[in-house]
Each structure stands twice: as C-alpha cells, then as structure tokens.
C-alpha cells in the first residue's frame, strides 16, 4: 500500500520561504519519478517540480524556476520542495505525486503519476 504524506504547508508573507516534505512508504523509492503539483479550487492541477529518485535531472515549471528547488533524501524516502521568494500567486494546495512504472524520463505531465498525497496548503499574502 503506497502512501505519500505531505507536510510543511503554512501561511506566509510574500517574499518568504517554506519547505515542503513528502514522505513515501510502501514504495520502492529508487529510480521513480516524484513530483510536486499545485491546485486552486476550480482550476487544473499544475506541475511545479519533478525529480527522479536515486539521481537524475530535475524539472520545473516556468512559473517557479529560479525560486523553487526540488530535492530528495533517498535514505529517508522523502522528497522536498524548497520554496523561496514566495508570491501570492503561489497560493494553492500542494500535492506530492509518484509514478508506478519507472518511466524513461520524468516530467511534469499529470498522467505520468499514479500515486498522490492528500495535499498541504500554502497561502501567501
């Protein structure tokens, strides 16, 4: 039973920073794609950042490039999203996602991901 648990969401002022964490269990962590998505009510889920566990390139949406950093701790089965220079438009529910099939290349495509966490709210004012 795969479980992804996000934490670290909070309310912050514009210009501030947050670090989100996603702990995976029941999952063989190596060589999978893991990603962060975000969503506002009534809007489509948007890919923010992706990384391959065990090593590989990272991917970012244009809206967060240079401000957000995705990283992993393979020993802890955990992926992080370091968010800096936060803007009000970063306000959303943030979701962690993981694939099941170890694709050749990771990306921010929504249909690449099979497992989802419950989300953690980030509010920037």
mmCIF file with all atom_site columns, C-alpha atoms in Angstrom:
data_model
loop_
_atom_site.group_PDB
_atom_site.id
_atom_site.type_symbol
_atom_site.label_atom_id
_atom_site.label_alt_id
_atom_site.label_comp_id
_atom_site.label_asym_id
_atom_site.label_entity_id
_atom_site.label_seq_id
_atom_site.pdbx_PDB_ins_code
_atom_site.Cartn_x
_atom_site.Cartn_y
_atom_site.Cartn_z
_atom_site.occupancy
_atom_site.B_iso_or_equiv
_atom_site.pdbx_formal_charge
_atom_site.auth_seq_id
_atom_site.auth_comp_id
_atom_site.auth_asym_id
_atom_site.auth_atom_id
_atom_site.pdbx_PDB_model_num
ATOM 1   C CA . UNK A 1 1   ? 0.000   0.000  0.000   1.00 0.00 ? 1   UNK A CA 1
ATOM 2   C CA . UNK A 1 2   ? 1.714   3.146  -1.244  1.00 0.00 ? 2   UNK A CA 1
ATOM 3   C CA . UNK A 1 3   ? 1.304   6.209  0.894   1.00 0.00 ? 3   UNK A CA 1
ATOM 4   C CA . UNK A 1 4   ? 2.570   9.740  0.284   1.00 0.00 ? 4   UNK A CA 1
ATOM 5   C CA . UNK A 1 5   ? 2.323   12.185 3.157   1.00 0.00 ? 5   UNK A CA 1
ATOM 6   C CA . UNK A 1 6   ? 2.999   15.865 2.623   1.00 0.00 ? 6   UNK A CA 1
ATOM 7   C CA . UNK A 1 7   ? 3.857   18.352 5.347   1.00 0.00 ? 7   UNK A CA 1
ATOM 8   C CA . UNK A 1 8   ? 5.209   21.860 5.737   1.00 0.00 ? 8   UNK A CA 1
ATOM 9   C CA . UNK A 1 9   ? 2.410   23.953 4.309   1.00 0.00 ? 9   UNK A CA 1
ATOM 10  C CA . UNK A 1 10  ? 1.692   27.229 6.085   1.00 0.00 ? 10  UNK A CA 1
ATOM 11  C CA . UNK A 1 11  ? 0.602   30.829 5.700   1.00 0.00 ? 11  UNK A CA 1
ATOM 12  C CA . UNK A 1 12  ? 3.485   33.179 4.934   1.00 0.00 ? 12  UNK A CA 1
ATOM 13  C CA . UNK A 1 13  ? 4.024   36.705 3.738   1.00 0.00 ? 13  UNK A CA 1
ATOM 14  C CA . UNK A 1 14  ? 5.113   37.484 0.200   1.00 0.00 ? 14  UNK A CA 1
ATOM 15  C CA . UNK A 1 15  ? 8.869   37.167 -0.133  1.00 0.00 ? 15  UNK A CA 1
ATOM 16  C CA . UNK A 1 16  ? 9.032   34.453 2.484   1.00 0.00 ? 16  UNK A CA 1
ATOM 17  C CA . UNK A 1 17  ? 10.152  30.843 2.250   1.00 0.00 ? 17  UNK A CA 1
ATOM 18  C CA . UNK A 1 18  ? 8.779   27.404 3.034   1.00 0.00 ? 18  UNK A CA 1
ATOM 19  C CA . UNK A 1 19  ? 9.981   23.847 2.739   1.00 0.00 ? 19  UNK A CA 1
ATOM 20  C CA . UNK A 1 20  ? 7.509   21.122 1.912   1.00 0.00 ? 20  UNK A CA 1
ATOM 21  C CA . UNK A 1 21  ? 8.238   17.472 2.600   1.00 0.00 ? 21  UNK A CA 1
ATOM 22  C CA . UNK A 1 22  ? 6.770   14.324 1.089   1.00 0.00 ? 22  UNK A CA 1
ATOM 23  C CA . UNK A 1 23  ? 7.426   11.041 2.856   1.00 0.00 ? 23  UNK A CA 1
ATOM 24  C CA . UNK A 1 24  ? 6.789   7.871  0.863   1.00 0.00 ? 24  UNK A CA 1
ATOM 25  C CA . UNK A 1 25  ? 6.012   4.487  2.368   1.00 0.00 ? 25  UNK A CA 1
ATOM 26  C CA . UNK A 1 26  ? 5.082   1.116  0.928   1.00 0.00 ? 26  UNK A CA 1
ATOM 27  C CA . UNK A 1 27  ? 7.058   2.087  -2.138  1.00 0.00 ? 27  UNK A CA 1
ATOM 28  C CA . UNK A 1 28  ? 10.395  1.114  -3.632  1.00 0.00 ? 28  UNK A CA 1
ATOM 29  C CA . UNK A 1 29  ? 11.903  4.559  -3.753  1.00 0.00 ? 29  UNK A CA 1
ATOM 30  C CA . UNK A 1 30  ? 14.732  4.093  -6.240  1.00 0.00 ? 30  UNK A CA 1
ATOM 31  C CA . UNK A 1 31  ? 14.530  5.237  -9.878  1.00 0.00 ? 31  UNK A CA 1
ATOM 32  C CA . UNK A 1 32  ? 11.000  6.568  -9.738  1.00 0.00 ? 32  UNK A CA 1
ATOM 33  C CA . UNK A 1 33  ? 9.748   9.989  -10.716 1.00 0.00 ? 33  UNK A CA 1
ATOM 34  C CA . UNK A 1 34  ? 8.373   12.088 -7.926  1.00 0.00 ? 34  UNK A CA 1
ATOM 35  C CA . UNK A 1 35  ? 6.806   15.468 -8.394  1.00 0.00 ? 35  UNK A CA 1
ATOM 36  C CA . UNK A 1 36  ? 5.055   18.367 -6.790  1.00 0.00 ? 36  UNK A CA 1
ATOM 37  C CA . UNK A 1 37  ? 1.822   19.697 -8.231  1.00 0.00 ? 37  UNK A CA 1
ATOM 38  C CA . UNK A 1 38  ? -0.410  22.505 -7.050  1.00 0.00 ? 38  UNK A CA 1
ATOM 39  C CA . UNK A 1 39  ? -4.063  23.289 -7.492  1.00 0.00 ? 39  UNK A CA 1
ATOM 40  C CA . UNK A 1 40  ? -6.520  26.057 -6.761  1.00 0.00 ? 40  UNK A CA 1
ATOM 41  C CA . UNK A 1 41  ? -10.231 25.299 -6.325  1.00 0.00 ? 41  UNK A CA 1
ATOM 42  C CA . UNK A 1 42  ? -11.875 25.003 -9.715  1.00 0.00 ? 42  UNK A CA 1
ATOM 43  C CA . UNK A 1 43  ? -8.545  25.040 -11.527 1.00 0.00 ? 43  UNK A CA 1
ATOM 44  C CA . UNK A 1 44  ? -6.498  22.304 -13.161 1.00 0.00 ? 44  UNK A CA 1
ATOM 45  C CA . UNK A 1 45  ? -3.665  20.708 -11.247 1.00 0.00 ? 45  UNK A CA 1
ATOM 46  C CA . UNK A 1 46  ? -0.364  22.282 -12.324 1.00 0.00 ? 46  UNK A CA 1
ATOM 47  C CA . UNK A 1 47  ? 3.020   20.582 -12.309 1.00 0.00 ? 47  UNK A CA 1
ATOM 48  C CA . UNK A 1 48  ? 5.589   22.524 -10.308 1.00 0.00 ? 48  UNK A CA 1
ATOM 49  C CA . UNK A 1 49  ? 8.731   20.385 -9.998  1.00 0.00 ? 49  UNK A CA 1
ATOM 50  C CA . UNK A 1 50  ? 9.841   16.815 -10.590 1.00 0.00 ? 50  UNK A CA 1
ATOM 51  C CA . UNK A 1 51  ? 12.848  14.688 -9.727  1.00 0.00 ? 51  UNK A CA 1
ATOM 52  C CA . UNK A 1 52  ? 13.979  11.111 -10.215 1.00 0.00 ? 52  UNK A CA 1
ATOM 53  C CA . UNK A 1 53  ? 14.813  9.287  -7.015  1.00 0.00 ? 53  UNK A CA 1
ATOM 54  C CA . UNK A 1 54  ? 18.287  7.792  -7.000  1.00 0.00 ? 54  UNK A CA 1
ATOM 55  C CA . UNK A 1 55  ? 19.636  10.530 -9.274  1.00 0.00 ? 55  UNK A CA 1
ATOM 56  C CA . UNK A 1 56  ? 18.796  12.339 -12.489 1.00 0.00 ? 56  UNK A CA 1
ATOM 57  C CA . UNK A 1 57  ? 17.686  15.709 -13.773 1.00 0.00 ? 57  UNK A CA 1
ATOM 58  C CA . UNK A 1 58  ? 15.102  17.958 -12.181 1.00 0.00 ? 58  UNK A CA 1
ATOM 59  C CA . UNK A 1 59  ? 12.238  19.692 -13.929 1.00 0.00 ? 59  UNK A CA 1
ATOM 60  C CA . UNK A 1 60  ? 10.478  22.948 -13.091 1.00 0.00 ? 60  UNK A CA 1
ATOM 61  C CA . UNK A 1 61  ? 7.573   24.918 -14.415 1.00 0.00 ? 61  UNK A CA 1
ATOM 62  C CA . UNK A 1 62  ? 8.481   28.326 -15.790 1.00 0.00 ? 62  UNK A CA 1
ATOM 63  C CA . UNK A 1 63  ? 6.470   29.997 -13.048 1.00 0.00 ? 63  UNK A CA 1
ATOM 64  C CA . UNK A 1 64  ? 8.732   28.666 -10.273 1.00 0.00 ? 64  UNK A CA 1
ATOM 65  C CA . UNK A 1 65  ? 12.085  28.256 -11.996 1.00 0.00 ? 65  UNK A CA 1
ATOM 66  C CA . UNK A 1 66  ? 14.800  30.026 -10.028 1.00 0.00 ? 66  UNK A CA 1
ATOM 67  C CA . UNK A 1 67  ? 12.653  30.249 -6.881  1.00 0.00 ? 67  UNK A CA 1
ATOM 68  C CA . UNK A 1 68  ? 11.789  26.645 -6.041  1.00 0.00 ? 68  UNK A CA 1
ATOM 69  C CA . UNK A 1 69  ? 14.169  23.726 -5.617  1.00 0.00 ? 69  UNK A CA 1
ATOM 70  C CA . UNK A 1 70  ? 13.173  20.062 -5.553  1.00 0.00 ? 70  UNK A CA 1
ATOM 71  C CA . UNK A 1 71  ? 15.466  17.623 -3.785  1.00 0.00 ? 71  UNK A CA 1
ATOM 72  C CA . UNK A 1 72  ? 15.372  14.130 -2.347  1.00 0.00 ? 72  UNK A CA 1
ATOM 73  C CA . UNK A 1 73  ? 16.748  12.108 0.529   1.00 0.00 ? 73  UNK A CA 1
ATOM 74  C CA . UNK A 1 74  ? 16.753  8.536  -0.714  1.00 0.00 ? 74  UNK A CA 1
ATOM 75  C CA . UNK A 1 75  ? 17.680  7.150  2.700   1.00 0.00 ? 75  UNK A CA 1
ATOM 76  C CA . UNK A 1 76  ? 14.555  8.738  4.179   1.00 0.00 ? 76  UNK A CA 1
ATOM 77  C CA . UNK A 1 77  ? 12.290  8.045  1.186   1.00 0.00 ? 77  UNK A CA 1
ATOM 78  C CA . UNK A 1 78  ? 11.487  11.735 1.214   1.00 0.00 ? 78  UNK A CA 1
ATOM 79  C CA . UNK A 1 79  ? 11.248  14.443 -1.411  1.00 0.00 ? 79  UNK A CA 1
ATOM 80  C CA . UNK A 1 80  ? 11.382  18.135 -0.578  1.00 0.00 ? 80  UNK A CA 1
ATOM 81  C CA . UNK A 1 81  ? 10.279  21.348 -2.224  1.00 0.00 ? 81  UNK A CA 1
ATOM 82  C CA . UNK A 1 82  ? 12.197  24.404 -1.066  1.00 0.00 ? 82  UNK A CA 1
ATOM 83  C CA . UNK A 1 83  ? 10.194  27.499 -1.964  1.00 0.00 ? 83  UNK A CA 1
ATOM 84  C CA . UNK A 1 84  ? 11.712  30.972 -1.780  1.00 0.00 ? 84  UNK A CA 1
ATOM 85  C CA . UNK A 1 85  ? 10.635  34.460 -2.858  1.00 0.00 ? 85  UNK A CA 1
ATOM 86  C CA . UNK A 1 86  ? 7.053   33.332 -2.484  1.00 0.00 ? 86  UNK A CA 1
ATOM 87  C CA . UNK A 1 87  ? 4.347   35.290 -4.273  1.00 0.00 ? 87  UNK A CA 1
ATOM 88  C CA . UNK A 1 88  ? 0.592   35.478 -3.667  1.00 0.00 ? 88  UNK A CA 1
ATOM 89  C CA . UNK A 1 89  ? 0.099   33.557 -6.914  1.00 0.00 ? 89  UNK A CA 1
ATOM 90  C CA . UNK A 1 90  ? 1.918   30.604 -5.334  1.00 0.00 ? 90  UNK A CA 1
ATOM 91  C CA . UNK A 1 91  ? -1.067  30.152 -3.034  1.00 0.00 ? 91  UNK A CA 1
ATOM 92  C CA . UNK A 1 92  ? -2.516  26.676 -3.632  1.00 0.00 ? 92  UNK A CA 1
ATOM 93  C CA . UNK A 1 93  ? -2.882  23.179 -2.290  1.00 0.00 ? 93  UNK A CA 1
ATOM 94  C CA . UNK A 1 94  ? 0.388   21.405 -2.991  1.00 0.00 ? 94  UNK A CA 1
ATOM 95  C CA . UNK A 1 95  ? 0.368   17.690 -3.774  1.00 0.00 ? 95  UNK A CA 1
ATOM 96  C CA . UNK A 1 96  ? 3.137   15.149 -3.905  1.00 0.00 ? 96  UNK A CA 1
ATOM 97  C CA . UNK A 1 97  ? 2.950   12.520 -6.639  1.00 0.00 ? 97  UNK A CA 1
ATOM 98  C CA . UNK A 1 98  ? 4.839   9.386  -7.610  1.00 0.00 ? 98  UNK A CA 1
ATOM 99  C CA . UNK A 1 99  ? 4.833   7.108  -10.610 1.00 0.00 ? 99  UNK A CA 1
ATOM 100 C CA . UNK A 1 100 ? 4.369   3.342  -10.615 1.00 0.00 ? 100 UNK A CA 1
ATOM 101 C CA . UNK A 1 101 ? 6.162   2.274  -13.761 1.00 0.00 ? 101 UNK A CA 1
ATOM 102 C CA . UNK A 1 102 ? 9.623   3.919  -13.688 1.00 0.00 ? 102 UNK A CA 1
ATOM 103 C CA . UNK A 1 103 ? 9.331   5.811  -16.992 1.00 0.00 ? 103 UNK A CA 1
ATOM 104 C CA . UNK A 1 104 ? 12.450  6.501  -19.037 1.00 0.00 ? 104 UNK A CA 1
ATOM 105 C CA . UNK A 1 105 ? 12.100  10.216 -18.428 1.00 0.00 ? 105 UNK A CA 1
ATOM 106 C CA . UNK A 1 106 ? 10.418  12.225 -15.689 1.00 0.00 ? 106 UNK A CA 1
ATOM 107 C CA . UNK A 1 107 ? 8.330   15.271 -16.468 1.00 0.00 ? 107 UNK A CA 1
ATOM 108 C CA . UNK A 1 108 ? 5.503   17.434 -15.160 1.00 0.00 ? 108 UNK A CA 1
ATOM 109 C CA . UNK A 1 109 ? 2.864   15.577 -17.150 1.00 0.00 ? 109 UNK A CA 1
ATOM 110 C CA . UNK A 1 110 ? -0.086  14.849 -14.914 1.00 0.00 ? 110 UNK A CA 1
ATOM 111 C CA . UNK A 1 111 ? -0.774  11.444 -16.473 1.00 0.00 ? 111 UNK A CA 1
ATOM 112 C CA . UNK A 1 112 ? 2.717   10.206 -15.597 1.00 0.00 ? 112 UNK A CA 1
ATOM 113 C CA . UNK A 1 113 ? 1.816   9.907  -11.924 1.00 0.00 ? 113 UNK A CA 1
ATOM 114 C CA . UNK A 1 114 ? -0.179  7.157  -10.249 1.00 0.00 ? 114 UNK A CA 1
ATOM 115 C CA . UNK A 1 115 ? 0.059   7.890  -6.544  1.00 0.00 ? 115 UNK A CA 1
ATOM 116 C CA . UNK A 1 116 ? -0.949  11.089 -4.815  1.00 0.00 ? 116 UNK A CA 1
ATOM 117 C CA . UNK A 1 117 ? -0.767  12.527 -1.340  1.00 0.00 ? 117 UNK A CA 1
ATOM 118 C CA . UNK A 1 118 ? -3.585  14.367 0.405   1.00 0.00 ? 118 UNK A CA 1
ATOM 119 C CA . UNK A 1 119 ? -2.015  17.777 -0.074  1.00 0.00 ? 119 UNK A CA 1
ATOM 120 C CA . UNK A 1 120 ? -0.686  20.571 2.100   1.00 0.00 ? 120 UNK A CA 1
ATOM 121 C CA . UNK A 1 121 ? -1.959  24.140 1.899   1.00 0.00 ? 121 UNK A CA 1
ATOM 122 C CA . UNK A 1 122 ? 0.354   27.037 1.111   1.00 0.00 ? 122 UNK A CA 1
ATOM 123 C CA . UNK A 1 123 ? -1.044  30.538 1.490   1.00 0.00 ? 123 UNK A CA 1
ATOM 124 C CA . UNK A 1 124 ? 0.998   33.610 0.562   1.00 0.00 ? 124 UNK A CA 1
ATOM 125 C CA . UNK A 1 125 ? -0.336  37.063 1.390   1.00 0.00 ? 125 UNK A CA 1
#
